[in-house]
XYZ file of N, CA, C and O in Angstrom:
392
model
N -55.612 133.723 -31.868
C -55.582 134.691 -32.939
C -55.139 133.992 -34.218
O -54.200 133.225 -34.245
N -55.785 134.333 -35.286
C -55.504 133.757 -36.587
C -54.320 134.485 -37.219
O -54.168 135.689 -37.088
N -53.459 133.754 -37.950
C -52.296 134.365 -38.597
C -52.699 135.398 -39.636
O -51.983 136.354 -39.880
N -53.869 135.220 -40.275
C -54.320 136.163 -41.300
C -54.649 137.528 -40.712
O -54.548 138.539 -41.391
N -55.053 137.572 -39.439
C -55.418 138.834 -38.807
C -54.191 139.700 -38.506
O -54.311 140.894 -38.326
N -53.027 139.101 -38.472
C -51.818 139.838 -38.140
C -51.305 140.641 -39.325
O -50.528 141.560 -39.151
N -51.718 140.305 -40.533
C -51.234 141.010 -41.720
C -52.029 142.290 -41.961
O -53.205 142.381 -41.622
N -51.366 143.264 -42.558
C -51.970 144.566 -42.834
C -52.021 144.746 -44.343
O -51.029 144.513 -45.038
N -53.183 145.180 -44.843
C -53.332 145.410 -46.283
C -52.869 146.815 -46.633
O -53.316 147.797 -46.062
N -51.936 146.916 -47.576
C -51.435 148.200 -48.062
C -52.139 148.517 -49.374
O -51.852 147.901 -50.399
N -53.047 149.488 -49.335
C -53.839 149.827 -50.527
C -52.971 150.415 -51.638
O -53.285 150.263 -52.814
N -51.885 151.083 -51.291
C -51.024 151.696 -52.305
C -50.350 150.647 -53.182
O -50.236 150.817 -54.395
N -49.887 149.554 -52.579
C -49.201 148.516 -53.346
C -50.110 147.349 -53.681
O -49.792 146.549 -54.549
N -51.237 147.225 -52.970
C -52.152 146.106 -53.197
C -51.645 144.807 -52.607
O -52.035 143.732 -53.040
N -50.786 144.886 -51.611
C -50.199 143.694 -51.003
C -50.557 143.587 -49.533
O -50.825 144.579 -48.868
N -50.544 142.345 -49.030
C -50.698 142.098 -47.601
C -49.321 142.071 -46.986
O -48.440 141.355 -47.434
N -49.097 142.859 -45.962
C -47.785 142.982 -45.347
C -47.807 142.468 -43.917
O -48.801 142.624 -43.213
N -46.701 141.870 -43.477
C -46.646 141.404 -42.089
C -46.669 142.586 -41.125
O -46.250 143.688 -41.490
N -47.143 142.377 -39.901
C -47.194 143.491 -38.943
C -45.790 143.999 -38.644
O -44.816 143.253 -38.660
N -45.680 145.296 -38.402
C -44.397 145.899 -38.100
C -43.557 146.172 -39.334
O -42.445 146.628 -39.234
N -44.088 145.891 -40.489
C -43.358 146.142 -41.727
C -43.238 147.643 -41.954
O -44.149 148.404 -41.699
N -42.104 148.080 -42.455
C -41.882 149.506 -42.709
C -42.858 150.032 -43.748
O -43.280 151.179 -43.700
N -43.226 149.220 -44.722
C -44.149 149.661 -45.768
C -45.575 149.800 -45.234
O -46.381 150.511 -45.815
N -45.890 149.127 -44.118
C -47.225 149.238 -43.546
C -47.450 150.617 -42.944
O -48.563 151.095 -42.857
N -46.376 151.261 -42.521
C -46.439 152.598 -41.941
C -45.472 153.501 -42.697
O -44.383 153.778 -42.219
N -45.866 153.955 -43.882
C -44.928 154.743 -44.681
C -44.565 156.053 -43.989
O -45.385 156.669 -43.320
N -43.313 156.475 -44.158
C -42.844 157.733 -43.604
C -43.433 158.887 -44.404
O -43.561 158.804 -45.615
N -43.766 159.941 -43.721
C -44.280 161.121 -44.396
C -43.111 161.828 -45.081
O -42.036 161.945 -44.504
N -43.315 162.258 -46.303
C -42.248 162.912 -47.060
C -41.859 164.220 -46.377
O -42.705 164.966 -45.909
N -40.576 164.474 -46.322
C -40.086 165.707 -45.713
C -40.441 166.891 -46.608
O -40.323 166.820 -47.823
N -40.880 167.965 -45.990
C -41.217 169.185 -46.727
C -39.972 170.057 -46.737
O -39.419 170.363 -45.682
N -39.529 170.445 -47.923
C -38.289 171.208 -48.057
C -38.546 172.502 -48.821
O -39.373 172.558 -49.715
N -37.795 173.543 -48.441
C -37.916 174.834 -49.117
C -37.069 174.846 -50.395
O -36.494 173.819 -50.780
N -36.967 175.990 -51.047
C -36.240 176.103 -52.306
C -34.758 175.793 -52.149
O -34.117 175.334 -53.090
N -34.198 176.012 -50.974
C -32.778 175.760 -50.734
C -32.516 174.351 -50.207
O -31.373 173.983 -49.974
N -33.576 173.565 -49.990
C -33.412 172.202 -49.505
C -33.478 172.053 -48.002
O -33.262 170.968 -47.481
N -33.788 173.120 -47.279
C -33.915 173.057 -45.819
C -35.256 172.444 -45.443
O -36.270 172.742 -46.053
N -35.269 171.606 -44.414
C -36.500 170.983 -43.944
C -37.376 172.023 -43.254
O -36.888 172.841 -42.475
N -38.672 171.988 -43.550
C -39.637 172.900 -42.933
C -40.487 172.136 -41.932
O -40.745 170.944 -42.098
N -40.950 172.838 -40.904
C -41.815 172.249 -39.881
C -42.919 173.241 -39.547
O -42.817 174.434 -39.863
N -43.976 172.755 -38.908
C -45.063 173.635 -38.473
C -44.499 174.722 -37.560
O -43.681 174.447 -36.684
N -44.953 175.970 -37.775
C -44.550 177.079 -36.934
C -43.312 177.819 -37.412
O -42.954 178.843 -36.844
N -42.633 177.323 -38.440
C -41.449 178.004 -38.967
C -41.831 179.320 -39.636
O -42.978 179.519 -40.030
N -40.845 180.188 -39.791
C -41.002 181.423 -40.559
C -40.241 181.252 -41.863
O -39.155 180.671 -41.881
N -40.812 181.765 -42.940
C -40.180 181.669 -44.247
C -40.159 183.037 -44.910
O -40.926 183.926 -44.555
N -39.269 183.197 -45.884
C -39.136 184.423 -46.647
C -39.387 184.107 -48.116
O -38.911 183.081 -48.616
N -40.127 184.961 -48.797
C -40.371 184.757 -50.226
C -39.106 185.066 -51.008
O -38.422 186.052 -50.735
N -38.805 184.241 -52.012
C -37.609 184.458 -52.821
C -37.948 185.061 -54.180
O -37.059 185.276 -54.990
N -39.234 185.349 -54.396
C -39.684 185.860 -55.682
C -40.974 186.641 -55.472
O -41.752 186.321 -54.579
N -41.218 187.665 -56.286
C -42.507 188.367 -56.242
C -43.599 187.408 -56.709
O -43.434 186.735 -57.728
N -44.699 187.343 -55.960
C -45.791 186.443 -56.309
C -47.095 187.208 -56.416
O -47.468 187.932 -55.489
N -47.790 187.048 -57.540
C -49.127 187.618 -57.695
C -50.107 186.650 -57.055
O -50.101 185.465 -57.345
N -50.950 187.169 -56.172
C -51.905 186.339 -55.456
C -53.218 186.333 -56.225
O -53.841 187.386 -56.412
N -53.624 185.159 -56.665
C -54.870 185.034 -57.420
C -56.053 185.338 -56.516
O -56.113 184.895 -55.382
N -56.997 186.098 -57.028
C -58.211 186.396 -56.291
C -58.082 187.541 -55.299
O -59.064 187.965 -54.714
N -56.872 188.037 -55.078
C -56.686 189.106 -54.104
C -56.200 190.401 -54.755
O -56.111 191.420 -54.090
N -55.887 190.363 -56.047
C -55.364 191.535 -56.751
C -54.234 192.191 -55.975
O -54.215 193.392 -55.782
N -53.324 191.371 -55.502
C -52.217 191.849 -54.692
C -50.959 191.070 -55.060
O -51.031 189.919 -55.487
N -49.815 191.690 -54.899
C -48.534 191.037 -55.139
C -47.743 191.004 -53.847
O -47.576 192.028 -53.184
N -47.278 189.827 -53.483
C -46.388 189.683 -52.333
C -44.969 189.851 -52.855
O -44.550 189.163 -53.778
N -44.232 190.782 -52.290
C -42.896 191.129 -52.766
C -41.836 190.160 -52.241
O -41.987 189.571 -51.164
N -40.758 190.035 -53.005
C -39.610 189.247 -52.592
C -39.101 189.786 -51.262
O -39.029 190.989 -51.054
N -38.774 188.892 -50.336
C -38.288 189.300 -49.025
C -39.370 189.388 -47.966
O -39.071 189.570 -46.789
N -40.638 189.247 -48.365
C -41.736 189.267 -47.395
C -41.607 188.071 -46.464
O -41.376 186.948 -46.905
N -41.738 188.324 -45.167
C -41.628 187.261 -44.168
C -43.019 186.738 -43.848
O -43.933 187.506 -43.558
N -43.166 185.428 -43.905
C -44.416 184.758 -43.533
C -44.115 183.966 -42.268
O -43.224 183.121 -42.249
N -44.869 184.220 -41.206
C -44.637 183.553 -39.923
C -45.675 182.466 -39.683
O -46.761 182.506 -40.230
N -45.328 181.521 -38.859
C -46.222 180.439 -38.427
C -46.838 179.680 -39.594
O -48.054 179.653 -39.753
N -46.009 179.023 -40.382
C -46.534 178.214 -41.471
C -47.097 176.918 -40.911
O -46.765 176.512 -39.788
N -47.966 176.294 -41.685
C -48.483 174.973 -41.348
C -48.279 174.072 -42.556
O -48.530 174.475 -43.687
N -47.827 172.858 -42.310
C -47.618 171.911 -43.390
C -48.953 171.308 -43.814
O -49.872 171.177 -43.005
N -49.061 170.955 -45.083
C -50.266 170.333 -45.615
C -49.957 168.890 -45.983
O -48.828 168.427 -45.820
N -50.939 168.182 -46.513
C -50.730 166.805 -46.956
C -49.819 166.745 -48.174
O -49.180 165.736 -48.429
N -49.788 167.815 -48.944
C -48.940 167.893 -50.130
C -47.568 168.434 -49.723
O -47.469 169.539 -49.195
N -46.474 167.690 -49.958
C -45.156 168.165 -49.543
C -44.650 169.365 -50.341
O -43.609 169.918 -50.022
N -45.380 169.795 -51.363
C -44.968 170.944 -52.173
C -45.742 172.213 -51.835
O -45.565 173.235 -52.489
N -46.619 172.157 -50.834
C -47.426 173.321 -50.468
C -47.420 173.518 -48.957
O -47.370 172.559 -48.197
N -47.480 174.798 -48.539
C -47.606 175.132 -47.123
C -48.770 176.100 -46.951
O -49.063 176.892 -47.838
N -49.431 176.005 -45.827
C -50.555 176.876 -45.497
C -50.000 178.023 -44.660
O -49.240 177.804 -43.721
N -50.353 179.253 -45.022
C -49.775 180.436 -44.371
C -50.861 181.431 -43.997
O -51.974 181.364 -44.486
N -50.456 182.370 -43.165
C -51.296 183.520 -42.851
C -50.511 184.774 -43.162
O -49.341 184.884 -42.832
N -51.164 185.709 -43.785
C -50.568 187.018 -44.055
C -51.571 188.047 -43.555
O -52.782 187.790 -43.521
N -51.094 189.212 -43.169
C -51.966 190.237 -42.590
C -53.159 190.570 -43.481
O -54.260 190.780 -42.983
N -52.947 190.632 -44.783
C -54.015 191.070 -45.688
C -54.665 189.942 -46.464
O -55.680 190.160 -47.114
N -54.108 188.734 -46.400
C -54.640 187.608 -47.179
C -54.910 186.437 -46.253
O -54.010 185.938 -45.591
N -56.143 185.983 -46.231
C -56.498 184.818 -45.420
C -56.548 183.578 -46.307
O -56.918 183.653 -47.462
N -56.176 182.438 -45.767
C -56.219 181.199 -46.517
C -55.171 181.118 -47.609
O -55.404 180.577 -48.669
N -53.999 181.640 -47.341
C -52.921 181.675 -48.320
C -52.181 180.340 -48.337
O -51.779 179.835 -47.296
N -52.029 179.764 -49.517
C -51.264 178.537 -49.702
C -50.130 178.855 -50.665
O -50.363 179.366 -51.751
N -48.899 178.566 -50.239
C -47.725 178.853 -51.064
C -47.027 177.562 -51.454
O -47.014 176.590 -50.698
N -46.408 177.573 -52.629
C -45.576 176.468 -53.076
C -44.213 176.584 -52.377
O -43.682 177.699 -52.229
N -43.667 175.475 -51.946
C -42.393 175.496 -51.232
C -41.231 175.938 -52.113
O -40.202 176.365 -51.605
N -41.384 175.874 -53.409
C -40.306 176.282 -54.320
C -40.086 177.788 -54.330
O -39.088 178.266 -54.860
N -41.011 178.558 -53.738
C -40.910 180.014 -53.721
C -40.556 180.585 -52.354
O -40.603 181.795 -52.158
N -40.218 179.729 -51.382
C -39.896 180.204 -50.040
C -38.553 179.652 -49.571
O -38.083 178.623 -50.055
N -37.955 180.379 -48.610
C -36.711 179.950 -47.981
C -36.889 180.098 -46.474
O -37.405 181.117 -46.000
N -36.454 179.104 -45.735
C -36.579 179.136 -44.280
C -35.724 180.259 -43.707
O -34.626 180.513 -44.159
N -36.275 180.954 -42.696
C -35.542 182.036 -42.015
C -34.684 181.499 -40.930
O -34.939 180.605 -40.260
């Protein structure tokens, strides 16, 4: 095996990194709610503010519970389901973990 094959190219930094390097496998950013609590897939959250939902002509009231959230690639957004709104994406700054 050639020594060059052991290195991993990191497109974000533009550098060749040795195998097993921490930068070669970056950690996924923790998703946190408005209070700083870590969120995970399947958690339930509560809205901390009234939110007008674009395209649905509906307002979700403060205190509404959203169950079974899913994390997205963006650490500031979560994918949710609500009884009347499908495909709901909420910003983490407007929710608190239950």
